[in-house]
Coordinates of C-alpha atoms and ligand atoms in Angstrom, one line a residue:
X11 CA 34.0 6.4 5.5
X12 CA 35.2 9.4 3.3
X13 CA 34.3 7.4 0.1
X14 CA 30.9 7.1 1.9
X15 CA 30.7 10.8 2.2
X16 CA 31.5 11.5 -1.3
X17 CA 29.0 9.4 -2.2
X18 CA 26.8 11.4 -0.4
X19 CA 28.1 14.5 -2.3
X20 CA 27.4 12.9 -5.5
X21 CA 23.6 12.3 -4.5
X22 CA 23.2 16.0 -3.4
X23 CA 23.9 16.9 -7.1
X24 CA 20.9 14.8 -8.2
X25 CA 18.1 17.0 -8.6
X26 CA 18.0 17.6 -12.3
X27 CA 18.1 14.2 -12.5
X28 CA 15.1 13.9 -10.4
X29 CA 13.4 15.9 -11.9
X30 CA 14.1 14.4 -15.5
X31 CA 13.1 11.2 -13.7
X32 CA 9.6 12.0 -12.4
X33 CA 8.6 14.0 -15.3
X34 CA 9.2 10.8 -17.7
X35 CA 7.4 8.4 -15.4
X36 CA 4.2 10.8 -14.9
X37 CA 4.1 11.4 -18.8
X38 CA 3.8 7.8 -19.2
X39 CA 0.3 7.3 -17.3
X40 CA -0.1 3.8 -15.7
X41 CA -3.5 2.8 -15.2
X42 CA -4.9 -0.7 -14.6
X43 CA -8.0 -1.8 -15.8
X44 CA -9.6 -1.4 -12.9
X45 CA -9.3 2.3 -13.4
X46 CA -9.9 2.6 -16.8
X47 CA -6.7 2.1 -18.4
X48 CA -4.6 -0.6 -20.5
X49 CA -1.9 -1.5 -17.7
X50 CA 1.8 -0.2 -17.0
X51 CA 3.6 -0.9 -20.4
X52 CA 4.7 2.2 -21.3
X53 CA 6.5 2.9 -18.1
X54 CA 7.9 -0.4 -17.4
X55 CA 9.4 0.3 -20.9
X56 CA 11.1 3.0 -20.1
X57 CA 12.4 1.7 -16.5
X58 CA 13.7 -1.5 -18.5
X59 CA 15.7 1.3 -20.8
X60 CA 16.7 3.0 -17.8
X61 CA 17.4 -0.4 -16.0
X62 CA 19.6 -2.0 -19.4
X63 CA 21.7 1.7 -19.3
X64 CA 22.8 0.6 -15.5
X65 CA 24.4 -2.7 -16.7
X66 CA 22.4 -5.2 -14.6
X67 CA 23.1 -8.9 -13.9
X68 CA 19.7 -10.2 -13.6
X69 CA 16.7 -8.3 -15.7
X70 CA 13.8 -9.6 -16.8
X71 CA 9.8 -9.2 -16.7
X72 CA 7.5 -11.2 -15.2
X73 CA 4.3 -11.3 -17.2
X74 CA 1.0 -11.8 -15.4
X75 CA -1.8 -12.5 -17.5
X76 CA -4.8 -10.1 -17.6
X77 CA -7.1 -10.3 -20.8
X78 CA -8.1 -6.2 -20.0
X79 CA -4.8 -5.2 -20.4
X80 CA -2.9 -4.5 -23.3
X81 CA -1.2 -7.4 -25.1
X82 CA -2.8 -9.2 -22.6
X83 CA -0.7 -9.4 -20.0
X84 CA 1.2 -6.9 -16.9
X85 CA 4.6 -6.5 -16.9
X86 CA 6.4 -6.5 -13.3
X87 CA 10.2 -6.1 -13.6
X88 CA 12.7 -7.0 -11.9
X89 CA 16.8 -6.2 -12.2
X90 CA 19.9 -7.1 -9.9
X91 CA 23.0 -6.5 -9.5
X92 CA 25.9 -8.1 -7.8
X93 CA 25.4 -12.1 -7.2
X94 CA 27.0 -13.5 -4.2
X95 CA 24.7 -16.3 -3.4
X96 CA 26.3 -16.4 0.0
X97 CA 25.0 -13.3 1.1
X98 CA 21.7 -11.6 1.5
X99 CA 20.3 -9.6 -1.3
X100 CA 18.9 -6.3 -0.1
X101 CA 15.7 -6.0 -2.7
X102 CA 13.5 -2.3 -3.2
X103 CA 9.7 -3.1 -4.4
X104 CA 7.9 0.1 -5.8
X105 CA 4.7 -0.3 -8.3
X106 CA 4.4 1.1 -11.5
X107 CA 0.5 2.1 -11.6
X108 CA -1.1 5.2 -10.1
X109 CA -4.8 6.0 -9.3
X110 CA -6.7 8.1 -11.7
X111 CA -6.4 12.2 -11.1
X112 CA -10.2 12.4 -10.1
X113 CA -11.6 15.8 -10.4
X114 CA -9.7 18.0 -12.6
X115 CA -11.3 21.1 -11.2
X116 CA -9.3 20.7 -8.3
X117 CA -5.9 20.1 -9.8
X118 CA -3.6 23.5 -10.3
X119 CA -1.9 22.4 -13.3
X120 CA -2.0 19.2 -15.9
X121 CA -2.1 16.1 -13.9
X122 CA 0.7 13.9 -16.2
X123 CA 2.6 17.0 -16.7
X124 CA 5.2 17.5 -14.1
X125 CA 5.5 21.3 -12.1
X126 CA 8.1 22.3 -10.4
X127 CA 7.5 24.8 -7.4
X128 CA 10.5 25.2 -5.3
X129 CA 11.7 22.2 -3.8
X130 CA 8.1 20.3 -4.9
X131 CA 7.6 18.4 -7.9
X132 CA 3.8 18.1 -8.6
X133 CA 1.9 15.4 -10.8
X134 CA -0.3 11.9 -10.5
X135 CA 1.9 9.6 -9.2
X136 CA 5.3 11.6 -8.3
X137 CA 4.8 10.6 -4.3
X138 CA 3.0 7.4 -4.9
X139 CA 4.9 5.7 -5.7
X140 CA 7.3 7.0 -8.5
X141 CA 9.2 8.5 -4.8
X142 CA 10.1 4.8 -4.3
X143 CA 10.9 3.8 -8.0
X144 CA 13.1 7.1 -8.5
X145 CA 14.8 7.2 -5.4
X146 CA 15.7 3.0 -5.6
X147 CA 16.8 3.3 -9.2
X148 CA 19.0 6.5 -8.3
X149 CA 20.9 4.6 -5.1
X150 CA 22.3 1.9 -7.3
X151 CA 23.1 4.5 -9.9
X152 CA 25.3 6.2 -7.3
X153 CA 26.6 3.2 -5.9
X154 CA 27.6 1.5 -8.9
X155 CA 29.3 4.9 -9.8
X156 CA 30.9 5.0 -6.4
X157 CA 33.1 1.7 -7.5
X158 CA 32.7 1.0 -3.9
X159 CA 32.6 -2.5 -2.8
X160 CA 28.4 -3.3 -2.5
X161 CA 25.9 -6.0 -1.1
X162 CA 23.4 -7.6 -4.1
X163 CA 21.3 -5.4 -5.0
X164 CA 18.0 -6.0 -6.2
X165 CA 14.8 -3.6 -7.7
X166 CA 11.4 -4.9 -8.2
X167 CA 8.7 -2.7 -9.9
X168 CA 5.8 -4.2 -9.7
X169 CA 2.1 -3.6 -11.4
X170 CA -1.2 -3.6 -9.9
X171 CA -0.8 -2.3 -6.4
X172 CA -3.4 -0.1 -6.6
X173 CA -6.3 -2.7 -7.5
X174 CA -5.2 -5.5 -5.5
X175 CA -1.7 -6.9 -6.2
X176 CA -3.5 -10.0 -8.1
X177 CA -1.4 -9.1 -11.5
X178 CA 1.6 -7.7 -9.6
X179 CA 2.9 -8.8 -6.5
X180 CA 0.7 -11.7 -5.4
X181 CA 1.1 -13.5 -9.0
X182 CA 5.2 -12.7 -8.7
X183 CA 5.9 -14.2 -5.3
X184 CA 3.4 -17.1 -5.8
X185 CA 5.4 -17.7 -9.3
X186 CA 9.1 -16.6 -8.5
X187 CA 9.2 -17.7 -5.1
X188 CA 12.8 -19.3 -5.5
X189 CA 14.0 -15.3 -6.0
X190 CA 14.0 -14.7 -2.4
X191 CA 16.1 -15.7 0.0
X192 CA 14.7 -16.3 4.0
X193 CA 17.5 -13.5 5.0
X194 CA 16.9 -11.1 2.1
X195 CA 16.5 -7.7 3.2
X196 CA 13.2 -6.1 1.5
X197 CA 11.9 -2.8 1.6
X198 CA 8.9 -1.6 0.5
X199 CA 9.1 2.7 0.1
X200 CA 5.3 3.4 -0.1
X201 CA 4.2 4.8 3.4
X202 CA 6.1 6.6 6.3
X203 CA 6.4 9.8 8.2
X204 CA 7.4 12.9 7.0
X205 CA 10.5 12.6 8.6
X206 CA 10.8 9.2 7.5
X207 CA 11.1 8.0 11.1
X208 CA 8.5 5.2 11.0
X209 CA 9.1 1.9 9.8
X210 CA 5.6 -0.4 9.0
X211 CA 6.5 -4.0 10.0
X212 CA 2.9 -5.5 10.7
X213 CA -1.0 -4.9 9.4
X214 CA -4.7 -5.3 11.4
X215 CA -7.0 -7.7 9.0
X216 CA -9.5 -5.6 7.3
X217 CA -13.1 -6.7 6.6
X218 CA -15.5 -4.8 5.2
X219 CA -19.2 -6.3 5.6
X220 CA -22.5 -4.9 4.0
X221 CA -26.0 -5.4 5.7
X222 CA -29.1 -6.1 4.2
X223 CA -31.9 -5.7 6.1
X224 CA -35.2 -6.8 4.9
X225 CA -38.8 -5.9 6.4
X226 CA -41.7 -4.8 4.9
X227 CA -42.5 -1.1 3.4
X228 CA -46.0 0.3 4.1
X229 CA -47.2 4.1 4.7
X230 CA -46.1 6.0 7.6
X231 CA -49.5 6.2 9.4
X232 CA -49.9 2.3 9.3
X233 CA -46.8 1.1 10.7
X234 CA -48.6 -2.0 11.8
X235 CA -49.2 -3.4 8.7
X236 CA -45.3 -3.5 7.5
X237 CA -42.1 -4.3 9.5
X238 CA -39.8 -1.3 10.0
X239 CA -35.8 -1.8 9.1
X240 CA -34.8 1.4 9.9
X241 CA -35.4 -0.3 13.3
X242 CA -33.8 -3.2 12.6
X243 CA -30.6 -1.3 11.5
X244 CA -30.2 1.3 14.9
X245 CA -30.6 -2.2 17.2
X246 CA -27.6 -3.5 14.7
X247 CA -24.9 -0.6 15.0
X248 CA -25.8 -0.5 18.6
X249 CA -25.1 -4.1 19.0
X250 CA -22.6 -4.0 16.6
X251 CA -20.7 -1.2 18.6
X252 CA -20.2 -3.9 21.5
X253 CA -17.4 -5.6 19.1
X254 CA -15.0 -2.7 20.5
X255 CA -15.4 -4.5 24.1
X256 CA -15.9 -8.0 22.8
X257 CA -12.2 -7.4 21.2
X258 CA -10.7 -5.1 23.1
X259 CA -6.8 -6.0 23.1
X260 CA -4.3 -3.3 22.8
X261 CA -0.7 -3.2 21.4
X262 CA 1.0 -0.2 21.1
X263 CA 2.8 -1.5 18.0
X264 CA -0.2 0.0 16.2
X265 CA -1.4 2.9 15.9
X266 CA -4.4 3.0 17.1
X267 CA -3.6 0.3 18.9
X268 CA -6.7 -1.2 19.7
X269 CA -9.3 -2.9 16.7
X270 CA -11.9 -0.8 14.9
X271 CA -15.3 -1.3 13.7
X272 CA -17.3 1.5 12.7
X273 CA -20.3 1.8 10.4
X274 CA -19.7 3.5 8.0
X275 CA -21.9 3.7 4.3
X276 CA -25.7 3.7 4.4
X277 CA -27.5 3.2 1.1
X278 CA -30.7 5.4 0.3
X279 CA -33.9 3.7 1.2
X280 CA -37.5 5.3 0.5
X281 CA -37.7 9.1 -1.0
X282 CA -40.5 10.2 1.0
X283 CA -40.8 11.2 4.7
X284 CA -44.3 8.9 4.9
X285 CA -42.9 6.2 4.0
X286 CA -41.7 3.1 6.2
X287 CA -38.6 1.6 4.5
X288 CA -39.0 -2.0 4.1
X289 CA -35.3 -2.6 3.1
X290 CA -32.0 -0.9 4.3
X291 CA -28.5 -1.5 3.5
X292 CA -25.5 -0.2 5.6
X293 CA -22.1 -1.5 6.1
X294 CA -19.2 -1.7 8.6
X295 CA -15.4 -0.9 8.0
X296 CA -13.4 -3.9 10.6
X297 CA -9.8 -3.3 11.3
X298 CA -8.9 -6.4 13.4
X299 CA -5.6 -7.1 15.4
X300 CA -3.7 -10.1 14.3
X301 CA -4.8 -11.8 17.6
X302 CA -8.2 -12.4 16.4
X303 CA -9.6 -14.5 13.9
X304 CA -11.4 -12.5 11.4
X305 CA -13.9 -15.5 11.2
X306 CA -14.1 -15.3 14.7
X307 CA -15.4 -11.2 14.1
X308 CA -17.8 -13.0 11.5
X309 CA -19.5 -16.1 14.2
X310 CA -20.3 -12.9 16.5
X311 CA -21.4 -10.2 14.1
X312 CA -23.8 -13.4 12.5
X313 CA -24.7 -14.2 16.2
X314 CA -26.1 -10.2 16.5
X315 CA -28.1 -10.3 13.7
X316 CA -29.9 -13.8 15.0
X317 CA -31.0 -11.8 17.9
X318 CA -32.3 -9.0 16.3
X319 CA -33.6 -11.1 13.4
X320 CA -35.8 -12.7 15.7
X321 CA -36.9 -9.7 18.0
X322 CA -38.5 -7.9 15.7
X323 CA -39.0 -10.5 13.1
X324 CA -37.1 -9.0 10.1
X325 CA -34.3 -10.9 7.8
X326 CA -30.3 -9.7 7.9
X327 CA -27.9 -10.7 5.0
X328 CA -24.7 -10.2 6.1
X329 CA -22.1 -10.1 2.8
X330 CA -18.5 -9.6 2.8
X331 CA -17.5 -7.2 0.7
X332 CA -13.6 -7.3 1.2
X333 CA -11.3 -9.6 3.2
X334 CA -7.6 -9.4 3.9
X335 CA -6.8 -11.4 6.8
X336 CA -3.3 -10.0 8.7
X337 CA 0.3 -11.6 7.8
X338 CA 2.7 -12.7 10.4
X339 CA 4.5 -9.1 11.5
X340 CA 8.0 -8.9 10.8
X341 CA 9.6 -9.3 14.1
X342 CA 10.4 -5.8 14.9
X343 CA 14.4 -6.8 15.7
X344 CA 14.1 -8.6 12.0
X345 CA 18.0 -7.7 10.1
X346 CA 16.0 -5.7 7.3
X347 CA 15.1 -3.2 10.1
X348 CA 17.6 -2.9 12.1
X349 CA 19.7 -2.2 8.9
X350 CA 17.3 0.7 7.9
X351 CA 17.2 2.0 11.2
X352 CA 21.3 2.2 10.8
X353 CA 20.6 4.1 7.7
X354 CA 18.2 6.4 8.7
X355 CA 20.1 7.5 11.4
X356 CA 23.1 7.8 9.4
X357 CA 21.5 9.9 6.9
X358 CA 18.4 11.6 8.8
X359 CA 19.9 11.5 12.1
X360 CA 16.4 10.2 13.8
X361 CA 15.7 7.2 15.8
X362 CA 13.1 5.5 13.6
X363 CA 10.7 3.2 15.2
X364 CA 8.4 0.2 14.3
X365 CA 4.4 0.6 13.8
X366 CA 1.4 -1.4 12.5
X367 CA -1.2 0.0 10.7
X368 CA -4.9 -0.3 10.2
X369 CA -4.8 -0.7 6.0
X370 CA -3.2 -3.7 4.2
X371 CA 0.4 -3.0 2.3
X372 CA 1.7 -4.7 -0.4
X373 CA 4.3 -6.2 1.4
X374 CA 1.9 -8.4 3.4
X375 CA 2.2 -10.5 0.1
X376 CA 6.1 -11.2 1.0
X377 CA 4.9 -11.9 4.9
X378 CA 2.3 -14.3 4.1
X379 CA 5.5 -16.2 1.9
X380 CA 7.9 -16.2 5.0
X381 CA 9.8 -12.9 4.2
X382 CA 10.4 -10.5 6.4
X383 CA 9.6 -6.9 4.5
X384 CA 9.4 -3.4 6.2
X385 CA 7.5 -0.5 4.6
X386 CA 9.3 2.4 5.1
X387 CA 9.9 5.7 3.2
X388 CA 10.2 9.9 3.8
X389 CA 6.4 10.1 3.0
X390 CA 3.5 13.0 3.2
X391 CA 0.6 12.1 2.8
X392 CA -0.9 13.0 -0.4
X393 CA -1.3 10.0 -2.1
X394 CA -4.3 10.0 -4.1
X395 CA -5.0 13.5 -3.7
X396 CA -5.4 16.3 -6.3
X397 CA -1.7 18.0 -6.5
X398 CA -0.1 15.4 -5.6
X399 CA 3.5 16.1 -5.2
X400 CA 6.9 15.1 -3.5
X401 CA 9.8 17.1 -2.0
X402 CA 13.0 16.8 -3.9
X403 CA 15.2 16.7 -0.8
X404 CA 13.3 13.7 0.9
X405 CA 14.0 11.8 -2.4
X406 CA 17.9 12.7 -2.2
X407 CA 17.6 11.2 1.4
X408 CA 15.9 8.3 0.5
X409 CA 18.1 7.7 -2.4
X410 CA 20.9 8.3 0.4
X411 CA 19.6 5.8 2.9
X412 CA 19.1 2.6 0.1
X413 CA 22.7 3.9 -0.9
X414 CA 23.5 3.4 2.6
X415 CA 22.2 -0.2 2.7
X416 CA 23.3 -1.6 -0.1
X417 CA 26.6 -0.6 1.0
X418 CA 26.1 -1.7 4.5
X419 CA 29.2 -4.6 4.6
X420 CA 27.3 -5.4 8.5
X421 CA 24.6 -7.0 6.1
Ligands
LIG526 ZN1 1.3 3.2 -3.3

């Protein structure tokens, strides 16, 4: 126990190191092509360096190939240390690429140029998710400087996160399944509360669906001679607002804890008041709990538009857009978080609890393949935003708490 509080000593001391840390990783901009760049080389170069300077057991990088990117491929890494087969390895994802700055206007300094403002460190990419990579990479540091006795330890950085996981994690379970073990313990730091006292163990399905209404455009004054969508479209949201009672369960896991469906994007039809629009497109955002079939969302939604397709005689196309049907949930007493909740009490001193959200997370990858992954970090939300930044001491908690389960010997 007193080795365990000097350990904890040690990690107070770390925010030069931090520092150092994030402003290396947001100099070294990783976007995918998706976003307009060439992929996550230069930073999972210099997490490899970092990685080699630790000594690791296991390192190597899984390359997925992308034509777009440069040298055609992405890198995702991965490095471990300690190997007892017998015993669970406790495994830290973070990914590597960011989202574009947007606007620069809005940003108060250079975004890829790190600014330090008290106890803030500001730049693309410092919370999202370089919070996760710095604070993983720094608890084995400090454990493997300890010389205390530790479970295997295992760091993932992965690539793609931001654009779909199809380079990153998707391609490295489907490909390096035999990594994982059925009682690993795997944590995924990119969302949480910012008191880190919420740990995401489940996800709704999301579905996004565009409408395409067709009728027939004609002047204003002589409706009778085309067909009206704007009609069409009001008789659809109304209909389509009856999906909140059609699938109305509730469970508190989530947060809301009911399913959503709300229309959200409407496309511009004719420029003129006098003018009846003959086409209209519009679409609707679906957050559906586990319990219900997505395709089961679809048979209903097509079933609406039938109606009104025949009422007033006009033609719906219903397309789906995007389409992430919901992994099993971790089972909220799974080991992986009932060890984090030891940790973050040990370190935080708050009772965290379990939550499903409404977007998908990247660790729905490692559901869908049978592992049980929690989603947890110390997290504001400000991902994506102009300003972006992180608070140095959440970071020295976080590192604390992976520090505290890698050296968890109840694992
Ligand atoms: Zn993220």
């Amino acid at each position: 126990m007193k080795m365990q509080k000097n350990i904890f000593t040690e990690i107070d001391k770390y925010r030069d190191e931090i520092i150092l840390f994030q402003s290396e990783l947001t100099k070294r901009v990783a976007l995918g092509p998706d976003n307009g760049g060439t992929g996550e080389h230069e930073k999972a170069d210099y997490i490899v360096k970092r990685f080699e300077e630790m000594n690791p057991d296991i390192l190597h990088e899984v390359r997925s190939p992308d034509s777009r990117a440069q040298d055609g491929y992405r890198p995702n890494i991965i490095a471990g240390w300690g190997k007892d087969e017998s015993k669970p390895v406790v495994w830290v994802l973070s990914h590597m690429d960011i989202v574009p700055p947007g606007d620069l206007s809005l940003w108060e300094s250079a975004p890829y140029k790190v600014r330090v403002d008290g106890d803030r460190i500001i730049g693309r990419g410092v919370e999202d998710n370089q919070h996760g990579i710095v604070s993983s990479t720094l608890a084995v540091k400090a454990v493997l400087e300890s010389g205390l006795k530790y479970n295997s330890m295992g760091l993932i950085m992965v690539a793609d996160e931001e654009t779909g996981s199809r380079y990153g994690l998707e391609y490295l379970v489907k490909n390096n399944k035999d990594l994982f073990k059925p009682d690993d313990l795997i944590i995924v730091p990119d969302w949480g509360a910012p008191d880190g006292s919420l740990i995401e163990v489940a996800e709704k399905s999301m579905l996004w669906l565009k409408f395409i209404v067709k009728g027939k455009q004609c002047h204003a004054s002589t409706p009778e001679r085309g067909n009206n969508t704007l009609f069409g479209v009001a008789r659809l949201i109304i209909e389509l607002e009856k999906l909140k009672g059609a699938y109305n369960f509730s469970d508190e896991l989530f947060s809301p804890p009911y399913s959503t469906f709300e229309p959200t994007k409407i496309e511009a039809n004719v420029p003129n008041v006098n003018t009846i629009p003959g086409r209209d497109v519009f679409y609707l955002d679906c957050r559906v709990l586990p319990v219900y079939k997505t395709d089961e969302i679809l048979k209903y939604v097509r079933k609406a538009a039938d109606r009104i397709e025949g009422e007033l005689n006009l033609e719906i196309t219903i397309e789906t857009v995007n389409r992430e049907d919901a992994s099993e949930a971790t089972p909220v007493n799974a080991p992986v978080v009932a060890a984090l909740k030891r940790a973050i009490k040990k370190v935080k001193g708050v009772e965290a609890s379990t939550k499903g959200i409404g977007g998908g997370t990247v660790a729905s990858f490692f559901r869908k393949a049978g592992f049980n992954a929690a989603v947890w970090s110390t997290c504001l939300d400000v991902a994506h935003q102009p300003n972006e930044y992180c608070r140095i001491p959440d970071i020295i908690d976080d590192i604390k708490v992976f520090a505290s389960l890698f050296l968890d010997d109840t694992i």
